Amino acid sequence: MNVSQAKSTNTDPIPTEETRDLTFGIYDVLTDQGHCLADVVLAPAGEDGEPDWAGADPANVRKLPADEWPEDEPSARAACVLVSDVDGCDPDGTFLIRLDDGKPEVIQIHGPESDRAVAESIIARDIGAEPPKREPSKLQQSMALMRARLLFKPVAANDNTQSPAKLDSWGKLTFTWFDDIGTEAKKETVVKGMLGAGEFTMISGLPGSGKSVIVTDLACHIAAGLPWMGRKVKQGLVVYVAAERKKLTERRMMAFRKKHGVKDLPLLVLGGLIDMTTGTLHATAIAMAVKKAAEITGQPCVWIIIDTLTRTFGPGDQHQSKDMAKYVRSCDTIIAETGSHLTVVHHTSWAGERGKGAIDLDGAVDASFMVKKNAAGHVLECDGTNDGEEGVICNFRMESVDLGTDEEGEPITAPVVAKAVDVAGFARGAGEKVKQTVQAKAETELMDILTELSAGGRPVGGGMWQARYHQMHPDVKENTIASRWKRAVRALEDAGRVQSNGTPKVYIPAEVQNLGANEVHAPDALAPAPSDHLSG
């Protein structure tokens, strides 16, 4: 569908019965929809007898004689649909719809030029045509550039042209019918078992707990495509919004580069005065910068970090729900615009139990993580998740990397995350007792249960095994129990401590099997519970 200013043409096609039917069809549809007034009229004729589209005006168009399609060819070529009183437009806005080779073309003949786009969209929607895509106006481009420059200064030696903002999906609903939902649950992750693609998470901790250090380490690993703490990552662009201590963040990345010998990473550090509670202007500007970075690197952005919530909260009060809800809305805007996973780094209260402020943020995130100091150094743990597993993610310690000297010759250093710590071994060496990780504890408990249930060489169904494990932890959610069971059993099988067979599977300790059980099978009395089909 073409939309244009009024124009004159001497090449109007010869009208056919199809032209007549389409013209009356457009009139009928617009009248039925009720979003404008419509009538079939004749455009004025020029000196050459052809329709004078450029000279058309509400005052000189003519009604069809007796409301019938004209018999003579010149008049038939001038037949068109007159549209006025379009919803949302100036009352004086008037348009003609003529057919050009069977395609509807809208011509504005009266009213403000600014109403053209609105009328075009309503008319196109009602008659089932697709509005043409327009290039942004110079005003729109200027406004987009101004919004971006409010936050970010251009970086030398780069292409700093900002593309105009366009919130194609904001404010629109998406729909999925029940029968259109897939048959298999698939979840794309940025970090296996930790960060889901396009999700929203929070990492919090006391000042000095190491939260920004571990986040920086993970950001560098994702940008480099390196496995992190034994977990697979999805390589891609990472954008680190360092609203707090940007120079320190850069030094930490410098230290990572020196320690690991990597370069050319798609990792961008942004800074500036950011306000995420006074509207969504700054959130939109961040999304624009992310898109530009993705365009420059040729890689999609998989992770955005905002460090910290406090330094990007603007004039709002973190303890007020109405202000925290505004902050969450800005975060939602960034996710909707970029499709990236977004993590907010936050401070806990001095009690160290949760991120400080209104609880609205806790309810909005898909998972929350806490960084704490322990006897071995530091620990990152998941303390709440919608569909993952809670517990310890990793234990780590930090070591300094020399980056040079200051003006007085004193060394300049920055911390990097060292190799994951063997917590139990470290504690034994220090003469201290440290709790086992959730994974190790689950393996020990499940091995004890299986040994008890398989006394005499009897194989055990997975459902019975998992149910007994759940009895030991009645306060833990069922899906968390199932996840721990599956991971621990897989680890025990990989280590050769447990053997399995059959469909559904039954299990027996390897040492029992090796003592004389010829084949692992399930007698009828010990058949696996029905839940085996679900728990794997």
CSV table of C-alpha atoms in Angstrom, one decimal, residues 242-515:
chain,number,residue,atom,x,y,z
A,242,ALA,CA,29.6,0.3,35.5
A,243,ALA,CA,27.8,3.1,37.3
A,244,GLU,CA,29.9,2.5,40.3
A,245,ARG,CA,33.7,2.7,40.0
A,246,LYS,CA,34.0,2.3,36.2
A,247,LYS,CA,37.8,2.7,36.2
A,248,LEU,CA,38.1,0.0,38.8
A,249,THR,CA,36.0,-2.3,36.7
A,250,GLU,CA,38.3,-1.6,33.7
A,251,ARG,CA,41.4,-2.4,35.8
A,252,ARG,CA,39.8,-5.8,36.9
A,253,MET,CA,39.3,-6.6,33.2
A,254,MET,CA,42.8,-5.5,32.5
A,255,ALA,CA,44.0,-7.9,35.2
A,256,PHE,CA,41.9,-10.7,33.7
A,257,ARG,CA,43.4,-10.1,30.2
A,258,LYS,CA,46.9,-10.2,31.7
A,259,LYS,CA,46.3,-13.4,33.7
A,260,HIS,CA,44.5,-15.3,30.9
A,261,GLY,CA,46.2,-13.9,27.8
A,262,VAL,CA,42.9,-13.1,26.0
A,263,LYS,CA,42.1,-10.2,23.7
A,264,ASP,CA,39.5,-9.1,21.1
A,265,LEU,CA,36.6,-9.8,23.5
A,266,PRO,CA,33.1,-8.4,22.6
A,267,LEU,CA,32.9,-6.8,26.1
A,268,LEU,CA,31.8,-3.2,26.5
A,269,VAL,CA,32.0,-1.1,29.6
A,270,LEU,CA,29.4,1.7,29.8
A,271,GLY,CA,29.4,4.6,32.4
A,272,GLY,CA,27.5,7.8,33.1
A,273,LEU,CA,24.9,9.3,35.4
A,274,ILE,CA,22.0,6.9,35.1
A,275,ASP,CA,18.5,7.3,36.4
A,276,MET,CA,16.3,4.2,36.1
A,277,THR,CA,13.3,5.5,38.1
A,278,THR,CA,12.4,8.8,36.4
A,279,GLY,CA,10.7,7.2,33.4
A,280,THR,CA,12.3,4.8,31.0
A,281,LEU,CA,14.4,7.3,29.0
A,282,HIS,CA,17.7,6.0,30.3
A,283,ALA,CA,16.7,2.4,30.0
A,284,THR,CA,16.0,3.0,26.3
A,285,ALA,CA,19.3,4.8,25.9
A,286,ILE,CA,21.1,1.8,27.4
A,287,ALA,CA,19.2,-0.5,25.0
A,288,MET,CA,20.2,1.7,22.1
A,289,ALA,CA,23.9,1.5,23.1
A,290,VAL,CA,23.7,-2.3,23.4
A,291,LYS,CA,22.2,-2.6,19.9
A,292,LYS,CA,24.9,-0.4,18.5
A,293,ALA,CA,27.6,-2.5,20.2
A,294,ALA,CA,26.0,-5.6,18.7
A,295,GLU,CA,26.1,-4.0,15.3
A,296,ILE,CA,29.8,-3.0,15.7
A,297,THR,CA,30.9,-6.5,16.9
A,298,GLY,CA,28.5,-8.5,14.8
A,299,GLN,CA,27.5,-10.5,17.8
A,300,PRO,CA,24.2,-10.6,19.7
A,301,CYS,CA,24.3,-9.3,23.3
A,302,VAL,CA,23.7,-12.2,25.7
A,303,TRP,CA,24.3,-10.5,29.0
A,304,ILE,CA,23.9,-7.0,30.4
A,305,ILE,CA,25.1,-6.2,34.0
A,306,ILE,CA,24.0,-3.1,35.9
A,307,ASP,CA,26.5,-2.4,38.7
A,308,THR,CA,24.9,-1.2,41.1
A,309,LEU,CA,21.2,-0.7,41.7
A,310,THR,CA,21.9,2.0,44.2
A,311,ARG,CA,24.0,4.1,41.7
A,312,THR,CA,21.3,3.8,39.0
A,313,PHE,CA,18.2,4.4,41.2
A,314,GLY,CA,18.0,8.1,40.6
A,315,PRO,CA,16.0,10.2,43.1
A,316,GLY,CA,13.7,7.3,44.1
A,317,ASP,CA,13.6,5.6,47.5
A,318,GLN,CA,14.6,2.0,47.4
A,319,HIS,CA,12.4,1.2,50.3
A,320,GLN,CA,9.2,2.4,48.6
A,321,SER,CA,7.4,-0.2,46.4
A,322,LYS,CA,6.2,2.5,43.9
A,323,ASP,CA,9.8,3.5,43.2
A,324,MET,CA,11.2,-0.1,43.1
A,325,ALA,CA,8.4,-0.9,40.6
A,326,LYS,CA,9.6,1.9,38.4
A,327,TYR,CA,13.1,0.5,38.5
A,328,VAL,CA,11.8,-2.9,37.6
A,329,ARG,CA,9.9,-1.4,34.6
A,330,SER,CA,13.2,0.1,33.3
A,331,CYS,CA,14.9,-3.3,33.6
A,332,ASP,CA,12.0,-4.9,31.7
A,333,THR,CA,12.4,-2.2,29.0
A,334,ILE,CA,16.0,-3.1,28.5
A,335,ILE,CA,15.2,-6.9,28.3
A,336,ALA,CA,12.3,-6.3,25.9
A,337,GLU,CA,14.4,-4.1,23.7
A,338,THR,CA,17.6,-6.3,23.6
A,339,GLY,CA,16.5,-9.9,24.4
A,340,SER,CA,19.5,-10.1,26.7
A,341,HIS,CA,19.8,-11.6,30.1
A,342,LEU,CA,20.0,-8.7,32.6
A,343,THR,CA,21.7,-8.9,36.0
A,344,VAL,CA,21.5,-6.1,38.6
A,345,VAL,CA,24.3,-6.0,41.2
A,346,HIS,CA,22.9,-4.9,44.6
A,347,HIS,CA,24.0,-4.3,48.1
A,348,THR,CA,22.5,-6.2,51.0
A,349,SER,CA,21.6,-4.7,54.3
A,350,TRP,CA,24.3,-5.0,57.0
A,351,ALA,CA,22.5,-8.1,58.2
A,352,GLY,CA,23.6,-9.7,54.9
A,353,GLU,CA,20.3,-11.6,54.4
A,354,ARG,CA,18.9,-10.2,51.2
A,355,GLY,CA,19.2,-7.2,48.8
A,356,LYS,CA,18.1,-4.1,50.6
A,357,GLY,CA,15.0,-2.2,49.7
A,358,ALA,CA,11.4,-3.0,48.8
A,359,ILE,CA,10.6,-6.6,48.1
A,360,ASP,CA,9.3,-5.9,44.6
A,361,LEU,CA,12.7,-6.6,43.1
A,362,ASP,CA,12.9,-10.0,44.8
A,363,GLY,CA,9.5,-10.9,43.2
A,364,ALA,CA,10.5,-9.6,39.8
A,365,VAL,CA,13.8,-11.6,39.3
A,366,ASP,CA,13.9,-15.1,37.9
A,367,ALA,CA,16.8,-16.0,40.3
A,368,SER,CA,18.7,-14.3,43.0
A,369,PHE,CA,22.3,-14.9,44.1
A,370,MET,CA,24.3,-14.0,47.2
A,371,VAL,CA,28.1,-13.5,47.5
A,372,LYS,CA,29.5,-14.0,51.0
A,373,LYS,CA,32.9,-14.4,52.7
A,374,ASN,CA,33.6,-17.8,54.3
A,375,ALA,CA,36.5,-19.6,55.9
A,376,ALA,CA,38.0,-20.5,52.5
A,377,GLY,CA,37.5,-17.1,50.9
A,378,HIS,CA,34.3,-16.3,49.1
A,379,VAL,CA,31.2,-18.2,48.1
A,380,LEU,CA,28.6,-17.5,45.4
A,381,GLU,CA,25.3,-19.2,46.1
A,382,CYS,CA,21.8,-19.2,44.6
A,383,ASP,CA,19.3,-18.3,47.4
A,384,GLY,CA,16.2,-18.3,45.2
A,385,THR,CA,15.1,-19.4,41.8
A,386,ASN,CA,11.9,-20.0,39.8
A,387,ASP,CA,12.9,-23.2,38.0
A,388,GLY,CA,16.5,-24.0,38.8
A,389,GLU,CA,18.5,-25.4,41.7
A,390,GLU,CA,19.3,-23.5,44.9
A,391,GLY,CA,22.6,-23.9,46.7
A,392,VAL,CA,26.3,-23.2,46.2
A,393,ILE,CA,27.4,-22.2,42.7
A,394,CYS,CA,31.1,-22.0,43.4
A,395,ASN,CA,33.7,-21.2,46.0
A,396,PHE,CA,36.5,-18.8,45.0
A,397,ARG,CA,39.3,-16.8,46.2
A,398,MET,CA,40.9,-13.6,44.8
A,399,GLU,CA,44.5,-12.9,44.0
A,400,SER,CA,46.2,-9.6,42.9
A,401,VAL,CA,47.7,-9.0,39.5
A,402,ASP,CA,50.3,-6.2,39.1
A,403,LEU,CA,49.3,-3.7,36.4
A,404,GLY,CA,52.1,-1.2,36.7
A,405,THR,CA,53.1,1.6,39.1
A,406,ASP,CA,51.7,4.9,40.1
A,407,GLU,CA,53.4,8.3,40.0
A,408,GLU,CA,55.3,7.4,43.2
A,409,GLY,CA,56.4,4.0,42.0
A,410,GLU,CA,53.9,2.1,44.1
A,411,PRO,CA,52.4,-1.0,42.5
A,412,ILE,CA,49.0,-0.8,40.9
A,413,THR,CA,47.1,-4.0,41.3
A,414,ALA,CA,43.6,-5.4,40.6
A,415,PRO,CA,41.9,-8.6,41.9
A,416,VAL,CA,41.1,-11.6,39.7
A,417,VAL,CA,39.2,-14.7,40.6
A,418,ALA,CA,41.6,-17.6,41.3
A,419,LYS,CA,40.9,-21.3,40.6
A,420,ALA,CA,37.8,-22.7,42.4
A,421,VAL,CA,38.7,-23.6,45.9
A,422,ASP,CA,38.5,-27.2,47.3
A,423,VAL,CA,36.6,-25.9,50.3
A,424,ALA,CA,36.8,-29.0,52.4
A,425,GLY,CA,40.5,-29.5,51.7
A,426,PHE,CA,41.3,-25.8,52.4
A,427,ALA,CA,39.3,-26.0,55.7
A,428,ARG,CA,41.1,-29.2,56.8
A,429,GLY,CA,44.5,-27.5,56.1
A,430,ALA,CA,43.4,-24.5,58.1
A,431,GLY,CA,42.1,-26.7,61.0
A,432,GLU,CA,38.6,-25.5,60.4
A,433,LYS,CA,35.4,-27.4,59.5
A,434,VAL,CA,33.5,-26.3,56.4
A,435,LYS,CA,30.2,-27.7,55.3
A,436,GLN,CA,30.1,-29.9,52.1
A,437,THR,CA,28.5,-28.4,49.1
A,438,VAL,CA,24.9,-29.3,48.3
A,439,GLN,CA,26.0,-31.6,45.5
A,440,ALA,CA,28.5,-33.5,47.5
A,441,LYS,CA,26.1,-33.8,50.4
A,442,ALA,CA,23.4,-35.1,48.1
A,443,GLU,CA,25.7,-37.8,46.6
A,444,THR,CA,26.7,-39.0,50.1
A,445,GLU,CA,23.1,-39.2,51.3
A,446,LEU,CA,21.8,-40.9,48.2
A,447,MET,CA,24.6,-43.4,48.3
A,448,ASP,CA,23.7,-44.3,51.9
A,449,ILE,CA,20.0,-44.6,51.0
A,450,LEU,CA,20.7,-46.9,47.9
A,451,THR,CA,23.0,-49.1,50.0
A,452,GLU,CA,20.3,-49.6,52.6
A,453,LEU,CA,17.5,-50.2,50.1
A,454,SER,CA,19.6,-52.6,48.0
A,455,ALA,CA,20.6,-54.9,50.9
A,456,GLY,CA,20.9,-58.4,49.6
A,457,GLY,CA,21.6,-57.4,46.0
A,458,ARG,CA,18.1,-56.2,45.3
A,459,PRO,CA,17.9,-53.5,42.6
A,460,VAL,CA,16.0,-50.3,43.5
A,461,GLY,CA,13.6,-48.3,41.4
A,462,GLY,CA,14.3,-44.6,40.9
A,463,GLY,CA,11.0,-43.5,42.3
A,464,MET,CA,11.5,-45.3,45.6
A,465,TRP,CA,15.1,-44.0,45.8
A,466,GLN,CA,14.0,-40.4,45.2
A,467,ALA,CA,11.0,-40.6,47.5
A,468,ARG,CA,13.3,-41.8,50.4
A,469,TYR,CA,15.6,-38.9,49.7
A,470,HIS,CA,12.7,-36.5,49.8
A,471,GLN,CA,11.7,-37.9,53.2
A,472,MET,CA,15.1,-36.7,54.6
A,473,HIS,CA,14.4,-33.1,53.4
A,474,PRO,CA,10.6,-32.6,53.8
A,475,ASP,CA,10.9,-28.8,53.7
A,476,VAL,CA,12.7,-28.7,50.3
A,477,LYS,CA,10.5,-28.2,47.2
A,478,GLU,CA,9.8,-31.3,45.2
A,479,ASN,CA,11.3,-29.9,42.0
A,480,THR,CA,14.4,-29.0,43.8
A,481,ILE,CA,14.7,-32.5,45.2
A,482,ALA,CA,14.2,-34.0,41.7
A,483,SER,CA,16.9,-31.7,40.3
A,484,ARG,CA,19.4,-32.6,43.1
A,485,TRP,CA,18.6,-36.3,42.7
A,486,LYS,CA,19.1,-36.3,39.0
A,487,ARG,CA,22.5,-34.4,39.2
A,488,ALA,CA,23.8,-36.5,42.0
A,489,VAL,CA,22.8,-39.8,40.4
A,490,ARG,CA,24.4,-38.8,37.2
A,491,ALA,CA,27.6,-38.0,39.1
A,492,LEU,CA,27.5,-41.3,40.9
A,493,GLU,CA,27.1,-43.2,37.6
A,494,ASP,CA,29.9,-41.3,36.0
A,495,ALA,CA,32.1,-42.1,38.9
A,496,GLY,CA,31.3,-45.8,38.6
A,497,ARG,CA,29.8,-46.0,42.1
A,498,VAL,CA,26.2,-46.8,40.9
A,499,GLN,CA,25.1,-49.1,38.0
A,500,SER,CA,21.7,-48.9,36.3
A,501,ASN,CA,19.8,-50.9,33.7
A,502,GLY,CA,16.3,-51.3,32.3
A,503,THR,CA,13.5,-49.0,31.2
A,504,PRO,CA,12.5,-47.4,33.5
A,505,LYS,CA,15.8,-47.6,35.2
A,506,VAL,CA,16.6,-49.5,38.4
A,507,TYR,CA,19.8,-48.9,40.3
A,508,ILE,CA,22.3,-50.9,42.5
A,509,PRO,CA,25.6,-49.9,44.1
A,510,ALA,CA,28.5,-51.0,42.0
A,511,GLU,CA,30.2,-52.8,44.8
A,512,VAL,CA,27.1,-54.9,45.4
A,513,GLN,CA,26.8,-55.7,41.7
A,514,ASN,CA,30.5,-56.7,41.5
A,515,LEU,CA,30.0,-59.1,44.5
